[in-house]
Short mmCIF file of C-alpha atoms in Angstrom, two decimals:
data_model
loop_
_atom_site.label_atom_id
_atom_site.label_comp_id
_atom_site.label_asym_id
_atom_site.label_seq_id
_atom_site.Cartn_x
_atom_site.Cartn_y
_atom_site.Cartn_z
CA UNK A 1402 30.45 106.44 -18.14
CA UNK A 1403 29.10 103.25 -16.90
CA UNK A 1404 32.10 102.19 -15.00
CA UNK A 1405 35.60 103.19 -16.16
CA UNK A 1406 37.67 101.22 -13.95
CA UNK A 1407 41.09 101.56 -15.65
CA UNK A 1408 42.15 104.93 -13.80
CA UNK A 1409 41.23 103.09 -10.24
CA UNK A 1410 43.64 102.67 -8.23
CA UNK A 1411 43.84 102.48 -4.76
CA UNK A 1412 40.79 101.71 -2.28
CA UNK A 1413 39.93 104.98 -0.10
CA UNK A 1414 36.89 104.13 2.42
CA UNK A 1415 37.50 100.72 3.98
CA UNK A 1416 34.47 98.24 5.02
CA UNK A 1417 33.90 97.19 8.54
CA UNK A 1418 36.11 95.11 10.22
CA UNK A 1419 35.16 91.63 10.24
CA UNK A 1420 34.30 90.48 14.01
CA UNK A 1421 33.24 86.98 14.87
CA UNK A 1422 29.47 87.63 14.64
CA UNK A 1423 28.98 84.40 16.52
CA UNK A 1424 29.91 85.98 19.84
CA UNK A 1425 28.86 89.88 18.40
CA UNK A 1426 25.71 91.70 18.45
CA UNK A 1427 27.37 94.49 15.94
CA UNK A 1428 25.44 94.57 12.93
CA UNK A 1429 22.57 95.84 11.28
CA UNK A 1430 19.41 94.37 13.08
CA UNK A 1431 16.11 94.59 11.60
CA UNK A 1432 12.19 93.86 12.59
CA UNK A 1433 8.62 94.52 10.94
CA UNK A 1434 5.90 96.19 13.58
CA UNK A 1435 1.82 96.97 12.61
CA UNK A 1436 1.14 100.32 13.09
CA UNK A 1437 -2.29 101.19 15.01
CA UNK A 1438 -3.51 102.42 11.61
CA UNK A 1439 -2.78 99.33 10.16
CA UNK A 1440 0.30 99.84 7.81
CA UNK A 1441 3.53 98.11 8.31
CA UNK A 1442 6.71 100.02 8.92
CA UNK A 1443 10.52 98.11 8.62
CA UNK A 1444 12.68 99.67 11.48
CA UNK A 1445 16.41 99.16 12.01
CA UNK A 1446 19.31 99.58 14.60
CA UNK A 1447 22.93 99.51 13.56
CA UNK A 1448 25.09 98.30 16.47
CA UNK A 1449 28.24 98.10 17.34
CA UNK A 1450 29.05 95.97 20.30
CA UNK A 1451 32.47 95.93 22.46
CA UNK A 1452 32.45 94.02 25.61
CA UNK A 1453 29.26 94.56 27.02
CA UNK A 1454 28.73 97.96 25.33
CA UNK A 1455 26.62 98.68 23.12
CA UNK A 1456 26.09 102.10 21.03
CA UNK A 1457 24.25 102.90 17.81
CA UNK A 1458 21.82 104.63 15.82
CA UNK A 1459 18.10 103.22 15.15
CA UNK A 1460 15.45 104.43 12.21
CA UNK A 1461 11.56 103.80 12.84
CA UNK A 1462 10.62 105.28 9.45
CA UNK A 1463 12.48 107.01 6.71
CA UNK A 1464 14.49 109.69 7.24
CA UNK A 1465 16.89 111.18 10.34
CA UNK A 1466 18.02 108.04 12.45
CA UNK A 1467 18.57 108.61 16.10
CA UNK A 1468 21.21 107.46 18.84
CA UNK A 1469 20.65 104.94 20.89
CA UNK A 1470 21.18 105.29 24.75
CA UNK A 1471 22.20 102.32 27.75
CA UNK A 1472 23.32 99.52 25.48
CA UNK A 1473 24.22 96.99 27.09
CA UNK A 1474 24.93 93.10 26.29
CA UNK A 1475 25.11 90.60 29.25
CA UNK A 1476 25.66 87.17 27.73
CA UNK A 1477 23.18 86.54 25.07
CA UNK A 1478 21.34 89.43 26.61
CA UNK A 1479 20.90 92.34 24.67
CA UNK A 1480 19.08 95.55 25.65
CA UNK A 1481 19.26 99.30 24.67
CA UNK A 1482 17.03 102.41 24.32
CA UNK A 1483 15.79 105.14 22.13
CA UNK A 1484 14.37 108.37 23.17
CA UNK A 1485 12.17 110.59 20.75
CA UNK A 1486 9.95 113.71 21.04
CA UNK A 1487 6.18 113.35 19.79
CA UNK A 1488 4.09 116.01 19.69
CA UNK A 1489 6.14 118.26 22.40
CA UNK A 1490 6.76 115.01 24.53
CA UNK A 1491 9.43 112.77 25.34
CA UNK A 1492 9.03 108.99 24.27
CA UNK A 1493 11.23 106.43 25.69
CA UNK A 1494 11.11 103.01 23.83
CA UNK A 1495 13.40 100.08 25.68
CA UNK A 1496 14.26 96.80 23.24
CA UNK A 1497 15.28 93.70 25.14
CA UNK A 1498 16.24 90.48 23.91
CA UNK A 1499 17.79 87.13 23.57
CA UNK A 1500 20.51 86.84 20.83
CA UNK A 1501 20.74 83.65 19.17
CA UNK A 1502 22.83 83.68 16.07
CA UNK A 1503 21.38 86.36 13.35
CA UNK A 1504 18.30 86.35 15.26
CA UNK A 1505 16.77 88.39 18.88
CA UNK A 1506 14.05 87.66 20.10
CA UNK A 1507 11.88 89.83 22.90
CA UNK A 1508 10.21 92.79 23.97
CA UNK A 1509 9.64 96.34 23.12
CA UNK A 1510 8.28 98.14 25.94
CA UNK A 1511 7.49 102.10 24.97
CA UNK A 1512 5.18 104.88 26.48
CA UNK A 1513 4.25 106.22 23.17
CA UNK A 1514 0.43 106.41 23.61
CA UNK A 1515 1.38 107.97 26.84
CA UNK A 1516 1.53 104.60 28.64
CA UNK A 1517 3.40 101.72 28.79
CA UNK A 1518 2.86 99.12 26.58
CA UNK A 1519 4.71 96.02 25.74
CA UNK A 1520 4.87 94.36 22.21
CA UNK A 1521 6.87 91.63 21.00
CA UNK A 1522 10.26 91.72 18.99
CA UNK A 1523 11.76 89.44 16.62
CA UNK A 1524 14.54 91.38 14.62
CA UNK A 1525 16.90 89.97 12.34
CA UNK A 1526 20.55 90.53 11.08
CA UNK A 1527 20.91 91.34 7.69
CA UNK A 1528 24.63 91.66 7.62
CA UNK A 1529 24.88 88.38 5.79
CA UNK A 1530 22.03 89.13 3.50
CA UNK A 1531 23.29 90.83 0.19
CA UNK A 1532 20.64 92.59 -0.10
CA UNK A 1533 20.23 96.87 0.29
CA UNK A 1534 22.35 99.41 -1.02
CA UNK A 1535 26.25 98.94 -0.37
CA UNK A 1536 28.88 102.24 -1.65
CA UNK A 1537 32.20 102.76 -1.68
CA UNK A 1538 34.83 105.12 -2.50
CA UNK A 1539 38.11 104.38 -4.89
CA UNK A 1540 40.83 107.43 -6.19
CA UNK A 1541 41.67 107.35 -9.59
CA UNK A 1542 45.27 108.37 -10.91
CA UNK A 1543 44.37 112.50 -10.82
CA UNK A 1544 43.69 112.07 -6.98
CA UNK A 1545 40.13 112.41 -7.19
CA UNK A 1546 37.92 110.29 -5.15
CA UNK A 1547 35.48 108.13 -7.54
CA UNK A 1548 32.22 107.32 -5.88
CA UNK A 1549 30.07 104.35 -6.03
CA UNK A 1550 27.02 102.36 -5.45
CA UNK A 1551 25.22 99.07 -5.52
CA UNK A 1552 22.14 97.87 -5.05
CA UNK A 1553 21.34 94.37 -4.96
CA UNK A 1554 18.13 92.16 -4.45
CA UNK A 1555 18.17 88.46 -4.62
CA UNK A 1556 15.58 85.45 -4.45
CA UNK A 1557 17.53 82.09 -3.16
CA UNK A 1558 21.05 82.08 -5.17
CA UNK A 1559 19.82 84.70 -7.46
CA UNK A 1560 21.27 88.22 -7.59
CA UNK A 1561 19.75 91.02 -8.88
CA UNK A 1562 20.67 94.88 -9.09
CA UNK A 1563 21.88 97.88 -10.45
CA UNK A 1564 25.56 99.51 -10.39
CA UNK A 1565 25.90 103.30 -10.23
CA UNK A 1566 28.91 105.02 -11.06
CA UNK A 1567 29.33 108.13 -12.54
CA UNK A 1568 25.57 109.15 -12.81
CA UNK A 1569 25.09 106.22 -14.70
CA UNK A 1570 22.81 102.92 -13.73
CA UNK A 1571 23.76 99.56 -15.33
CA UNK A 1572 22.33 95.97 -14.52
CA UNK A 1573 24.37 93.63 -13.39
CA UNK A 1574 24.69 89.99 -14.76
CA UNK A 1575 25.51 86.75 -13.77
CA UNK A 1576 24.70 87.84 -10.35
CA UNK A 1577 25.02 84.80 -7.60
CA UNK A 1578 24.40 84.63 -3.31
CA UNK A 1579 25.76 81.51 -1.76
CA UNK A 1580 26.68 80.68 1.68
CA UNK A 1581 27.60 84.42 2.17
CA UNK A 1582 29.60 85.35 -0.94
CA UNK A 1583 28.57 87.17 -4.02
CA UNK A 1584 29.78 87.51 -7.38
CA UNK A 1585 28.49 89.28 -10.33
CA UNK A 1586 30.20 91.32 -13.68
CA UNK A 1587 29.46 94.75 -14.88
CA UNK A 1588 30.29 95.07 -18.90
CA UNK A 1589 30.15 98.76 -20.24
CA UNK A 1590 31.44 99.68 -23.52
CA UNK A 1591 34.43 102.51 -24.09
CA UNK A 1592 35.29 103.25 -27.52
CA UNK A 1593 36.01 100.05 -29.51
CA UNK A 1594 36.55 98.24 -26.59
CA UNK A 1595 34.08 96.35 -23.95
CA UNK A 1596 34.88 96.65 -20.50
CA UNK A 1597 33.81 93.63 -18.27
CA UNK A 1598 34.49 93.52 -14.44
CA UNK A 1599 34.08 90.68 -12.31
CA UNK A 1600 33.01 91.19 -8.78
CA UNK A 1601 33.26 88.67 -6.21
CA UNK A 1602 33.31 89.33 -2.20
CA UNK A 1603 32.45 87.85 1.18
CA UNK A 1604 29.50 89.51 3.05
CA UNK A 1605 30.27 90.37 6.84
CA UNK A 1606 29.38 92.50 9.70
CA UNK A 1607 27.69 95.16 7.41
CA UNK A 1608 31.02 94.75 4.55
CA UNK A 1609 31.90 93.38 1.48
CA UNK A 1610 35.66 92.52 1.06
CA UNK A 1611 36.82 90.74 -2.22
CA UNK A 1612 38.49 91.65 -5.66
CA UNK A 1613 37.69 92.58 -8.69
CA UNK A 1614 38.74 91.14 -12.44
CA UNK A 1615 38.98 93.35 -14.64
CA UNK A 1616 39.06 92.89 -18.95
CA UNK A 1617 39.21 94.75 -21.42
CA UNK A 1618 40.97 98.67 -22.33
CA UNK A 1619 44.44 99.12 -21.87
CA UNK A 1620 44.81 96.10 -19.48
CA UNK A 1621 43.43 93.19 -17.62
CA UNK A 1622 44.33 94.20 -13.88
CA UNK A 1623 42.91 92.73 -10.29
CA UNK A 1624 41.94 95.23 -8.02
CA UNK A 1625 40.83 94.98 -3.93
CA UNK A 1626 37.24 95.85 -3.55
CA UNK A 1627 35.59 96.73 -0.44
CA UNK A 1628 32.33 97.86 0.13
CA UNK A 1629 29.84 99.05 3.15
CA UNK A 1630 26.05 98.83 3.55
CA UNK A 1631 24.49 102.20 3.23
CA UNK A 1632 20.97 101.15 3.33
#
C-alpha cells in the first residue's frame, strides 16, 4: 500500500543533529571534475566536523565510498585526504580549502597519473538543498519497523518527487522549497476512504525534522517526522 500511516507510531532512526552550520564544516559537500576522457563525474564527501577534527567517507563514482584520513579544520581552513589503489598502486588525493558558508573553495592535489598534479576545487553543501534521496524508519503497532523513502527534485520553489513505502512509488503534490523548509502531501486510497498526509520539515545538516498531518481512516492524528539524506 501506498502509505498506510495509521499503524505508525513512534519514530525509530533519528536525523542528524542540527549543528550551527555557520561555524561547521559537517555536511554533505559536493563538486563536478572533467575526466581526461572527457566525461563529467559528481563526487562527494560526507563530513562530520568536531573541533578541528574532521572524519568521513568520500565517493568519486558510484558505488563503495571510502574513509577519509587527516581531517583537519583550522579556522575556515579545511583539509583532508583519501587514499585509493589503482591498478596495484596506491593513490593519495589531498583536498584543501577555504570554507565560506555552503561553499569551499581550493585545491585538489593527487598523484593519480603517477605524479602530482594540482586541479582546482569548488564543492558545495547540499545539506540545505532538498534535493537526493532522504529514508527513514517508523514502527508500527505489531513492533515491526516500517521503512521509507523519498526522493525529491526541485527547480526554484518547486518540489518534485516520488514517495516509496511499501514497494509502492507515489508522486507527491503540492510540493514547495523555501528558505530551507519543505512541505508536500501524499494521498493514497484504502478502502472507501482517501488517505492524505501532509509533510512539512526544516532541512539541516544532512536532516529533515518536522511533522506530519495526517486525514483520513480511522483518525486525523499529527505525527513527528524525521528524515536523513541517503543519497
Amino acid at each position: 500500500m501506498a502509505i498506510l500511516v495509521a499503524n505508525l507510531l513512534i519514530p525509530v532512526a533519528q536525523a542528524a543533529d542540527d549543528p550551527d552550520e555557520t561555524s561547521s564544516a559537517t555536511g554533505t559537500w559536493r563538486w563536478t571534475f572533467a575526466m581526461p576522457d572527457g566525461s563529467v563525474v559528481e563526487p562527494r564527501v560526507k563530513l562530520k566536523q568536531e573541533g578541528e577534527t574532521l572524519t568521513g567517507t568520500t565517493r568519486f563514482r558510484e558505488g563503495a565510498e571510502i574513509a577519509i584520513s587527516g581531517g583537519s579544520v583550522h579556522g575556515n581552513e579545511v583539509s583532508f585526504m583519501v587514499r585509493r589503489e589503482r591498478n596495484g598502486q596506491k593513490v593519495t588525493t589531498v583536498y584543501q580549502g577555504i570554507r565560506s558558508g555552503d561553499r569551499i573553495k581550493g585545491t585538489i592535489q593527487t598523484d593519480w597519473a603517477g605524479e602530482k598534479q594540482i586541479y582546482p576545487w569548488q564543492a558545495r553543501r547540499s545539506s540545505r538543498d532538498p534535493a537526493g534521496v532522504w529514508g527513514w524508519k517508523l514502527a508500527n503497532r505489531r513492533g515491526d519497523t516500517n521503512e521509507f523513502k523519498l526522493e525529491l527534485k526541485h527547480e526554484g520553489e518547486k518540489l518534485t518527487g516520488t514517495f516509496t513505502a511499501f514497494g509502492v512509488d507515489t508522486e507527491i503534490e503540492d510540493g514547495e522549497f523555501k528558505e530551507g523548509e519543505i512541505s508536500f502531501s501524499v494521498a493514497r486510497e484504502s478502502g472507501d476512504d482517501v488517505i492524505i498526509s501532509n509533510y512539512r520539515g526544516k532541512i539541516a545538516a544532512d536532516g529533515i525534522r518536522g511533522r506530519v498531518q495526517i486525514s483520513g481512516g480511522e483518525r486525523d492524528r499529527n505525527i513527528e517526522w524525521q528524515a536523513s539524506r541517503l543519497d
